[in-house]
Coordinates of C-alpha atoms in Angstrom, one line a residue:
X25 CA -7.0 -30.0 22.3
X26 CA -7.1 -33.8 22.5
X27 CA -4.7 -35.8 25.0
X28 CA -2.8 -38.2 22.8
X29 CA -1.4 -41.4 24.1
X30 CA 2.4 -40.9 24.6
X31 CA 4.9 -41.0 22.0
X32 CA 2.1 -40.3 19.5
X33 CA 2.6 -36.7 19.7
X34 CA 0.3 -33.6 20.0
X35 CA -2.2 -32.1 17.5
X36 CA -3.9 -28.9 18.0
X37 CA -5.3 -26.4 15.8
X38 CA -4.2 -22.5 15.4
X39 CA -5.2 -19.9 12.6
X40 CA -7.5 -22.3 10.8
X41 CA -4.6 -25.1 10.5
X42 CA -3.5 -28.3 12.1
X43 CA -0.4 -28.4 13.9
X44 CA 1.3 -31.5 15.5
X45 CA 3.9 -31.2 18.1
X46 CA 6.2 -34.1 19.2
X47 CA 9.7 -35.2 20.4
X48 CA 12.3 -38.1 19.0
X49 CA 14.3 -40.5 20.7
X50 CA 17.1 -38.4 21.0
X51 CA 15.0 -35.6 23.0
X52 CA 14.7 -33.8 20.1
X53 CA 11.2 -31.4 19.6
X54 CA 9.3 -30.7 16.5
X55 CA 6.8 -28.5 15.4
X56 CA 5.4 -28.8 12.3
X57 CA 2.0 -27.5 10.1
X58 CA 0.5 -30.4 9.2
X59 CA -2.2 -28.8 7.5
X60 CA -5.3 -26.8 6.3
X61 CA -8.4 -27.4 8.8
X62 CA -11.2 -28.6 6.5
X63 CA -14.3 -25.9 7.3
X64 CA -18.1 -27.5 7.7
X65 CA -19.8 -27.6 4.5
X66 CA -16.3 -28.1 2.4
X67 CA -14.2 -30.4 0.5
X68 CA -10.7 -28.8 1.2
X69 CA -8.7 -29.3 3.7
X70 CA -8.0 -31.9 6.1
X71 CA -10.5 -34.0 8.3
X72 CA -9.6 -34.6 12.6
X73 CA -9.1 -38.1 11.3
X74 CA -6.6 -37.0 8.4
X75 CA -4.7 -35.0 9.9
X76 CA -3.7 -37.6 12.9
X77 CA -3.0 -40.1 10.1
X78 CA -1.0 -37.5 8.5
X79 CA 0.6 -36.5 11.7
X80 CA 1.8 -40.3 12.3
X81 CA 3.4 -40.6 8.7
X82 CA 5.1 -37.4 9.7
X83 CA 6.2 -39.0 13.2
X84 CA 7.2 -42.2 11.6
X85 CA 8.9 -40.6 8.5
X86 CA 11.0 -37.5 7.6
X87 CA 9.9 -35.8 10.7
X88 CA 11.3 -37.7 13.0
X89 CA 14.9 -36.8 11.2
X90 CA 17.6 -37.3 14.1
X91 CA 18.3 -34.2 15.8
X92 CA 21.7 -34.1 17.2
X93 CA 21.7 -32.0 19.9
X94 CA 25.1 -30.3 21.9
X95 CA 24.0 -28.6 25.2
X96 CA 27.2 -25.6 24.2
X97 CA 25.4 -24.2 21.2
X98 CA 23.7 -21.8 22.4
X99 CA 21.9 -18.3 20.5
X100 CA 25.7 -16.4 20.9
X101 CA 27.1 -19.5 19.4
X102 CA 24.8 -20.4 16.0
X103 CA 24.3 -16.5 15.9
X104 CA 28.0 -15.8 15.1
X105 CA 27.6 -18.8 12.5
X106 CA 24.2 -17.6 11.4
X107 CA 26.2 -14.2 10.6
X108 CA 29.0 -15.7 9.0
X109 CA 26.9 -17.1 6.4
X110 CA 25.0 -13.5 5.6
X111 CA 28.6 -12.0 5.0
X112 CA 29.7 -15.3 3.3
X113 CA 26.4 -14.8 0.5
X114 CA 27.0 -11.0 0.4
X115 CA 24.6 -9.4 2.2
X116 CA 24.1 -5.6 2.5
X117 CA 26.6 -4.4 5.1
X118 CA 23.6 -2.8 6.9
X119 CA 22.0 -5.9 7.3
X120 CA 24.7 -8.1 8.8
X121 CA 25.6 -4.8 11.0
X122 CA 21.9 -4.6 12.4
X123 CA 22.2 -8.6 13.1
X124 CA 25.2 -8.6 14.4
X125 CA 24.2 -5.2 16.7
X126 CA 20.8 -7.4 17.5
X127 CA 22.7 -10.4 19.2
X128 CA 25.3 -8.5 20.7
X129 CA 22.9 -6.2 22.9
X130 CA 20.0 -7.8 23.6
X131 CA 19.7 -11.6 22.2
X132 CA 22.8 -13.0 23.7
X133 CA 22.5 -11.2 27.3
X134 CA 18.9 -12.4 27.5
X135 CA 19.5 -16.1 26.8
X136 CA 23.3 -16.4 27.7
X137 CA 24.3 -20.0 28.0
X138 CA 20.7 -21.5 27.9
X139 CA 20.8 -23.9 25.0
X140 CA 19.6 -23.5 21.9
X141 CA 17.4 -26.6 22.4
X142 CA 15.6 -25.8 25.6
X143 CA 14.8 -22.4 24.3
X144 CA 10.6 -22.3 23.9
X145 CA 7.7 -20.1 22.1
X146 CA 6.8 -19.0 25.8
X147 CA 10.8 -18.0 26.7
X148 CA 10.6 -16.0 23.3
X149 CA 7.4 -14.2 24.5
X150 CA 9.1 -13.6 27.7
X151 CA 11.9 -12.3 25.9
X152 CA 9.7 -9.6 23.4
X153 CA 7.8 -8.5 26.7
X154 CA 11.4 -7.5 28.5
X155 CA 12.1 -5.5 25.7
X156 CA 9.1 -4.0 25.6
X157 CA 9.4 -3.2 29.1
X158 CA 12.8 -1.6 28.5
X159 CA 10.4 0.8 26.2
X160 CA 11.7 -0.2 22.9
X161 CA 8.7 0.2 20.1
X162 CA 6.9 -2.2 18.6
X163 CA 9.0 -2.1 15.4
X164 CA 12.1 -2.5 17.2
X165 CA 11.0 -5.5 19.4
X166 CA 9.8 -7.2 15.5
X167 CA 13.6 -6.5 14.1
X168 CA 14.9 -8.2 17.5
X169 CA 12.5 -11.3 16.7
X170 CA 12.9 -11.1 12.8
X171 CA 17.3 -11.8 14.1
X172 CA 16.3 -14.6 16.7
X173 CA 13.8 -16.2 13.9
X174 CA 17.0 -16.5 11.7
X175 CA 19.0 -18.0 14.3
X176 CA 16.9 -20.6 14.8
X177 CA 16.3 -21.3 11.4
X178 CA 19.8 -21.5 10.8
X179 CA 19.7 -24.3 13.6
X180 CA 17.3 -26.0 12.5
X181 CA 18.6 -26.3 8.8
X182 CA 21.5 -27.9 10.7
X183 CA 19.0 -30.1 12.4
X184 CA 20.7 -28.7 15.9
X185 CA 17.4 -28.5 16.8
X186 CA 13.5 -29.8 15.8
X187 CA 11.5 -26.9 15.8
X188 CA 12.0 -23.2 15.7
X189 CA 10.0 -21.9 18.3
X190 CA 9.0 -18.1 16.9
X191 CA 6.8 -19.6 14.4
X192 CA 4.5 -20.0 17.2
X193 CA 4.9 -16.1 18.5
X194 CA 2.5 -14.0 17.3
X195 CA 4.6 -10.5 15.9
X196 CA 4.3 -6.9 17.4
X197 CA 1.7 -5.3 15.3
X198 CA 3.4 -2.0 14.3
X199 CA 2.6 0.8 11.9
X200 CA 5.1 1.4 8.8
X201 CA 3.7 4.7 7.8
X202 CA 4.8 7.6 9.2
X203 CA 2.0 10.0 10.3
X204 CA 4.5 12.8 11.3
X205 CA 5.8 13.5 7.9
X206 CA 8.1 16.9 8.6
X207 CA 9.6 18.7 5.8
X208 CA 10.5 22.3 4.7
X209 CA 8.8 24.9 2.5
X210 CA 10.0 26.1 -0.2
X211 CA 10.7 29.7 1.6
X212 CA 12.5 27.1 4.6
X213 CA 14.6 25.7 2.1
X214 CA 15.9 28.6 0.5
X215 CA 16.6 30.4 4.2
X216 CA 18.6 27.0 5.1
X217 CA 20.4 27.3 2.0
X218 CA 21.4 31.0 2.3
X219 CA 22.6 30.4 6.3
X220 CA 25.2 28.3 4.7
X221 CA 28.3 30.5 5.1
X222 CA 30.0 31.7 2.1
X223 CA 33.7 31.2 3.5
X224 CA 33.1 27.8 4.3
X225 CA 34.8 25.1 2.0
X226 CA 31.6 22.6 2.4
X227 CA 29.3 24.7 2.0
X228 CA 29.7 25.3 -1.7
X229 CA 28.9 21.5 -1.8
X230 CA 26.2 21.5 1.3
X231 CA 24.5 23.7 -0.8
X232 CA 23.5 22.0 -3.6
X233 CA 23.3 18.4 -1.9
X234 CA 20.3 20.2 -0.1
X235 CA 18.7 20.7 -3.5
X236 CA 19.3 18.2 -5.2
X237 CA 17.9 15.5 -1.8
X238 CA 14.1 18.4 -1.9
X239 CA 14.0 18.4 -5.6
X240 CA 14.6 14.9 -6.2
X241 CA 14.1 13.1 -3.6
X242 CA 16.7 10.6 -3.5
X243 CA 17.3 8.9 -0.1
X244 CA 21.0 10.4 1.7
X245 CA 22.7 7.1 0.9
X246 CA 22.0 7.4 -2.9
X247 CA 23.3 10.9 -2.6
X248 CA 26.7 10.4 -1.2
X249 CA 26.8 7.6 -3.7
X250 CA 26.6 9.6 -6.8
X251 CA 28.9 10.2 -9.9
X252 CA 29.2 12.4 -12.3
X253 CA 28.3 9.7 -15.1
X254 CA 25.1 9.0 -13.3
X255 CA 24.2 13.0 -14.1
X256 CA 22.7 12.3 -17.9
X257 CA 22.3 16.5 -19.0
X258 CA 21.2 15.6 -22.5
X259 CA 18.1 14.1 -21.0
X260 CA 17.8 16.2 -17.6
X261 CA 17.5 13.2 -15.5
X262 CA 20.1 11.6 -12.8
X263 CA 20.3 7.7 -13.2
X264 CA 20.3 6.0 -9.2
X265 CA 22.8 3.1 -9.7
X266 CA 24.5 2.7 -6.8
X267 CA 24.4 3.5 -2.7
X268 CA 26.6 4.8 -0.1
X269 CA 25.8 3.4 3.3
X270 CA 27.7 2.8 6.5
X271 CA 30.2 2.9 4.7
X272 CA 30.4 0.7 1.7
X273 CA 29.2 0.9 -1.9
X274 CA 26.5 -1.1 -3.0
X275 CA 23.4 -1.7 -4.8
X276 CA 20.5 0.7 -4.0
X277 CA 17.9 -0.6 -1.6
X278 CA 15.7 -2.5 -3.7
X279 CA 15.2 -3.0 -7.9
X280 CA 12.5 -0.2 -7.9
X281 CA 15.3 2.0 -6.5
X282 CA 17.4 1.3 -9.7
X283 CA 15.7 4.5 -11.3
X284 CA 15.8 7.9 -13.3
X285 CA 14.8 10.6 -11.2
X286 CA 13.9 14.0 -13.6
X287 CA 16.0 17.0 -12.9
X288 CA 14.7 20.5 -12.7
X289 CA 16.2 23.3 -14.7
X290 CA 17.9 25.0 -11.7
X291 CA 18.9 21.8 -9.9
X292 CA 20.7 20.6 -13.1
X293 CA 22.4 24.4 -13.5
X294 CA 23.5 24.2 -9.8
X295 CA 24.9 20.7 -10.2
X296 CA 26.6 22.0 -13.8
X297 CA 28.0 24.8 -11.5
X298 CA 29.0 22.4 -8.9
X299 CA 30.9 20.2 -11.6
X300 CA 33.0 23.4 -13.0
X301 CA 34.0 24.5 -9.2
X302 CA 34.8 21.0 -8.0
X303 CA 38.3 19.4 -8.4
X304 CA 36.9 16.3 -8.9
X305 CA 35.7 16.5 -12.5
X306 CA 36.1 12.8 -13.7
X307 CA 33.1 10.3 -14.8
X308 CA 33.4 7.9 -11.7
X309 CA 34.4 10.5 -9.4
X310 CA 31.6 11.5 -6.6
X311 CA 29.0 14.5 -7.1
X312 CA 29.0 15.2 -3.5
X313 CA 33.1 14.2 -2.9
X314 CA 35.1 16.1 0.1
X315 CA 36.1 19.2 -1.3
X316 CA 39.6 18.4 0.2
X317 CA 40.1 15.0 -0.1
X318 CA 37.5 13.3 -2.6
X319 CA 36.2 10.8 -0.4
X320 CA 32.3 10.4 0.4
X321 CA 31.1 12.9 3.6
X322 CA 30.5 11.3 6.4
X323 CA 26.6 11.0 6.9
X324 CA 26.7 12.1 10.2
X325 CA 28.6 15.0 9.8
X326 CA 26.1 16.2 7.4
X327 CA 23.0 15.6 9.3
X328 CA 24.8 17.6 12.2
X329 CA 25.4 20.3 9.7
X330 CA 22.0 20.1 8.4
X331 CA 20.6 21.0 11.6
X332 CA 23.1 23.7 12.7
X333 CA 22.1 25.6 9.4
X334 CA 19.0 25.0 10.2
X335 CA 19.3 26.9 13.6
X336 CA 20.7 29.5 11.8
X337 CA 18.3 30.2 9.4
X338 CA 15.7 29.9 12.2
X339 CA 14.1 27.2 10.6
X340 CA 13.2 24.0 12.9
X341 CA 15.7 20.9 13.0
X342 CA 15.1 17.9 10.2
X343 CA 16.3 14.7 9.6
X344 CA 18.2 14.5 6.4
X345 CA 15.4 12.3 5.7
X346 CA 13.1 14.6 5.4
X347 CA 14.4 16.9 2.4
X348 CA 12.7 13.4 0.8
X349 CA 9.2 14.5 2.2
X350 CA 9.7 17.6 1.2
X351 CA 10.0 16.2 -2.0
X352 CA 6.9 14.2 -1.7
X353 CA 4.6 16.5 -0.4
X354 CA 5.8 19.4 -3.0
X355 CA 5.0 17.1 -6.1
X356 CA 2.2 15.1 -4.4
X357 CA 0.2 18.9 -3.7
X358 CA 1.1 20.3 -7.4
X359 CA -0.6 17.1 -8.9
X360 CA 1.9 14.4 -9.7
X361 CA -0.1 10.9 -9.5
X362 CA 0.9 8.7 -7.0
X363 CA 2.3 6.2 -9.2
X364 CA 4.1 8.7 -10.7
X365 CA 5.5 9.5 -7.4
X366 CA 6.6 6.0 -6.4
X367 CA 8.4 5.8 -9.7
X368 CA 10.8 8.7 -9.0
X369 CA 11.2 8.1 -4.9
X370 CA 11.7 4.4 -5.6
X371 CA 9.4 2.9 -3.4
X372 CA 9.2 -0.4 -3.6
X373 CA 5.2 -0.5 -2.5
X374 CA 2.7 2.3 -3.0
X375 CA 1.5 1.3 0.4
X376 CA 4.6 3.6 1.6
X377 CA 3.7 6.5 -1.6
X378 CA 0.2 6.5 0.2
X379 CA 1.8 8.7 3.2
X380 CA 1.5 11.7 0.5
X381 CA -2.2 11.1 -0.7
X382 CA -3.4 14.2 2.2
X383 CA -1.2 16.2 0.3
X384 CA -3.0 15.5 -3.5
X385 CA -5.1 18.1 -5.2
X386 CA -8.8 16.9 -4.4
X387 CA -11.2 17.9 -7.4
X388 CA -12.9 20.7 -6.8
X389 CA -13.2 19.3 -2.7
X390 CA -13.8 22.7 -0.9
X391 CA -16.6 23.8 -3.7
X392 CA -18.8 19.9 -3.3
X393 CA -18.5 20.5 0.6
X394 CA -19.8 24.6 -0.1
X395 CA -22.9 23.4 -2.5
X396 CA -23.7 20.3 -0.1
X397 CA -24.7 22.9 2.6
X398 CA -25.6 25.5 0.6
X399 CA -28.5 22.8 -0.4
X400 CA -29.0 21.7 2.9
X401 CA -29.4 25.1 4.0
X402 CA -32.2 26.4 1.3
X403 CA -33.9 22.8 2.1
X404 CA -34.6 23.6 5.5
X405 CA -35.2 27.1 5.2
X406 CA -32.1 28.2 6.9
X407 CA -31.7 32.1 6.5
X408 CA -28.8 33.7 7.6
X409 CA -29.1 37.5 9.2
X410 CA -26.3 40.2 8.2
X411 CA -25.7 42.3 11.2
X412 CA -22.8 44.6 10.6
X413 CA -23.0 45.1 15.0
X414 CA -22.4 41.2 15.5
X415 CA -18.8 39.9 16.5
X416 CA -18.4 36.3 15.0
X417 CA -20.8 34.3 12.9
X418 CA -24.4 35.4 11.4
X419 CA -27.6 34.1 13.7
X420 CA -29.5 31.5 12.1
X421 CA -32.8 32.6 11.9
X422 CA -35.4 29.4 11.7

C-alpha cells in the first residue's frame, strides 16, 4: 500500500480491485471501489496511475458528498428506522421479525451508544468473533451481519455516514446443505399415523396433514395455509398459492414455490374424506382449520404433537420439516429426476434439490463395481478357495 500525501486519500488493492479510502471536511469517511486492477499482459482494467487519477475525480466530485453526521444516531436508532421502512414496503413478516429479533439481542447490546459513524470494518470483525465465541454457527453469525449490513446501508443512503464498513468484512463461510437429512419410512410413517388416538378431536385432522406434508412435500407453512379451492380433484394436483407463517398470510417463499404439487390416489381420498368430516366445507376455508374453531393450528402445537406421536409409536422424534425429506428421499430413490423434484418441492436452486442425489437409482452401480473386480481378479490370477470349515471370507490363493 502506498502512503499518500494527506487529504489525497488512500488507495489499496483487495480481491483483484482498487479501492480508495478517504475522509471530508466534515469528518466524514468513505470507502469506495474504484475499480478493476488491470492484470500484466492485459488491456482491461485500470492502470496504478488510473486509478489515483480516478480516485482524485472521486475525491473532488460526488464522493466527497457532505456527510452530515449526529453523534446520537447510533445502530438502535437507524435500526428502528431501517425496520420501519421493511414494514413500510411490505416485507414478509418473518423477515422484519428476524431483523427486528437481530438488533434487539445482539446488535444493539454490542454497540449501544457508539455512533454510527465511528463504527469500523475491524469493530464489526470484533463484533462476528464475540458471537462466535458465544457459540453461535457460522450461519447465524452471517444473518447477524446480513441485519448490521442493512443498517448501515440505510445510513448511508441517508448520507449519515460515508462508508459502510461490512463491505470490507469478509462473511462466515457456512454450508447451506444439510448433510443430516432425517426422515421416516414408509412403515415409520404409517406407525406414527396409527399412534394418533382415535378419540382425539385433532387427530382426525393430524392425520392426514402428516400425509399430505410425506407425500407431497409441501413445507409446514404452505400447509396450514391451504384451502379447499387450492385442492384441484379433477386434475389430482394441489395448487401452493399462499403461506401461513408466524402468523400472517402471505405469498409462498419464493416464485418457484407458486406450484402444483401431484396428488397420490390415497392422499387425495384421505383429503376427500377429510373435506366430508370437516365442518369447514367452503372454497376459501382452511384444509387443515381447528376442528373447533376454524382458525389455522398453531405450528408449534403441532410440531409438539408430532413428536409425542412419534414417542408413541416408538418411532424417533422429527422436525416437521422433515416429513419434506421424507418426501425427497422417497421420490428421489424410486427414480424421479432431480429437476423433476425441484419442480414439485419448490426449490428455488437445484443446488438445495442436490441434497437428494445419494438417494437416486445409479444405473446398474452395484453390477459395474462386481465386473470391475471380477476383471481385476481373473487378470491377476486371483483364485478364490471354498472351504465349507472356514468362518468369514474365502483365502486368496496367489
Amino acid at each position: 500500500m502506498v502512503k499518500r500525501s494527506y487529504g489525497t486519500g488512500q488507495l489499496y488493492e483487495k480481491h483483484g480491485a482498487y479501492y480508495g479510502r478517504w475522509r471530508d471536511r466534515s469528518g466524514g469517511r468513505f470507502n469506495r471501489r474504484v475499480g478493476p486492477k488491470r492484470e500484466p499482459g492485459s488491456s482491461a482494467g485500470l492502470t496504478r496511475g488510473q486509478a489515483e487519477r480516478k480516485l482524485q475525480a472521486m475525491i473532488d466530485g460526488e464522493g466527497a458528498a457532505t456527510v452530515v453526521s449526529d453523534p446520537t444516531r447510533t445502530i438502535g436508532s437507524v435500526g428502528a428506522l431501517a425496520l420501519a421502512q421493511l414494514d413500510l414496503h411490505g416485507r414478509r413478516a418473518s423477515t422484519i421479525e428476524a431483523f427486528e429479533s437481530g438488533l434487539r439481542v445482539h446488535l444493539v447490546p454490542y454497540f449501544g451508544d457508539t455512533p454510527i459513524g465511528r463504527i469500523t470494518h475491524e469493530d464489526v470483525e470484533r463484533f462476528m468473533s464475540r458471537l462466535r465465541r458465544k457459540g453461535l454457527a457460522p450461519k447465524s453469525v452471517k444473518n447477524y451481519l446480513s441485519t448490521l449490513h442493512s443498517v448501515f446501508d440505510y445510513a448511508l443512503r441517508k448520507r449519515w455516514i460515508g462508508e459502510n464498513p461490512c463491505r470490507l468484512v469478509n462473511k462466515p463461510k457456512t454450508d447451506d446443505s444439510d448433510p443430516d437429512i432425517r426422515f421416516l419410512t414408509l412403515d415409520e410413517l404409517e406407525a406414527v399415523i396409527r399412534a394418533i388416538p382415535d378419540d382425539d378431536p385433532r387427530g382426525a385432522v393430524e392425520r392426514v396433514l402428516y400425509r399430505v406434508a410425506a407425500m407431497t412435500g409441501m413445507r409446514q407453512g404452505e400447509l396450514l395455509g391451504l384451502r379447499w379451492q387450492d385442492v384441484d380433484w379433477l386434475v389430482a394436483k394441489v395448487r401452493v398459492r399462499q403461506s401461513f407463517v408466524r402468523g400472517e398470510f402471505g405469498k409462498p417463499k419464493s416464485k418457484r414455490s407458486s406450484r402444483g404439487v401431484p396428488l397420490a390416489m390415497r392422499v387425495a381420498s384421505e383429503l376427500e374424506a377429510l373435506h366430508r368430516r370437516s365442518a369447514y366445507q367452503g372454497d376459501s376455508d382452511l384444509v387443515f382449520a381447528h376442528p373447533e374453531t376454524g382458525n389455522p393450528l398453531d405450528r408449534s402445537k403441532v410440531l409438539k404433537r408430532l413428536k409425542l406421536h412419534c414417542r408413541a409409536a416408538g418411532v424417533r422424534e422429527i422436525r416437521f420439516h422433515d416429513l419434506r425429506h421424507t418426501f425427497g428421499t422417497t421420490m428421489a430413490a424410486s427414480g424421479v429426476p432431480l429437476r423433476t423434484l425441484q419442480e414439485w418441492m419448490g426449490h428455488r436452486d437445484i443446488k438445495t434439490t442436490q441434497i437428494y442425489a445419494d438417494y437416486c437409482p445409479g444405473d446398474h452401480e452395484a453390477d459395474l463395481v462386481e465386473q470391475a473386480f471380477n476383471r481385476r481378479g481373473v487378470q491377476f490370477g486371483v483364485q478364490y478357495e471354498a472351504n465349507s470349515d472356514q468362518v468369514g471370507p474365502p483365502r486368496m490363493a496367489l
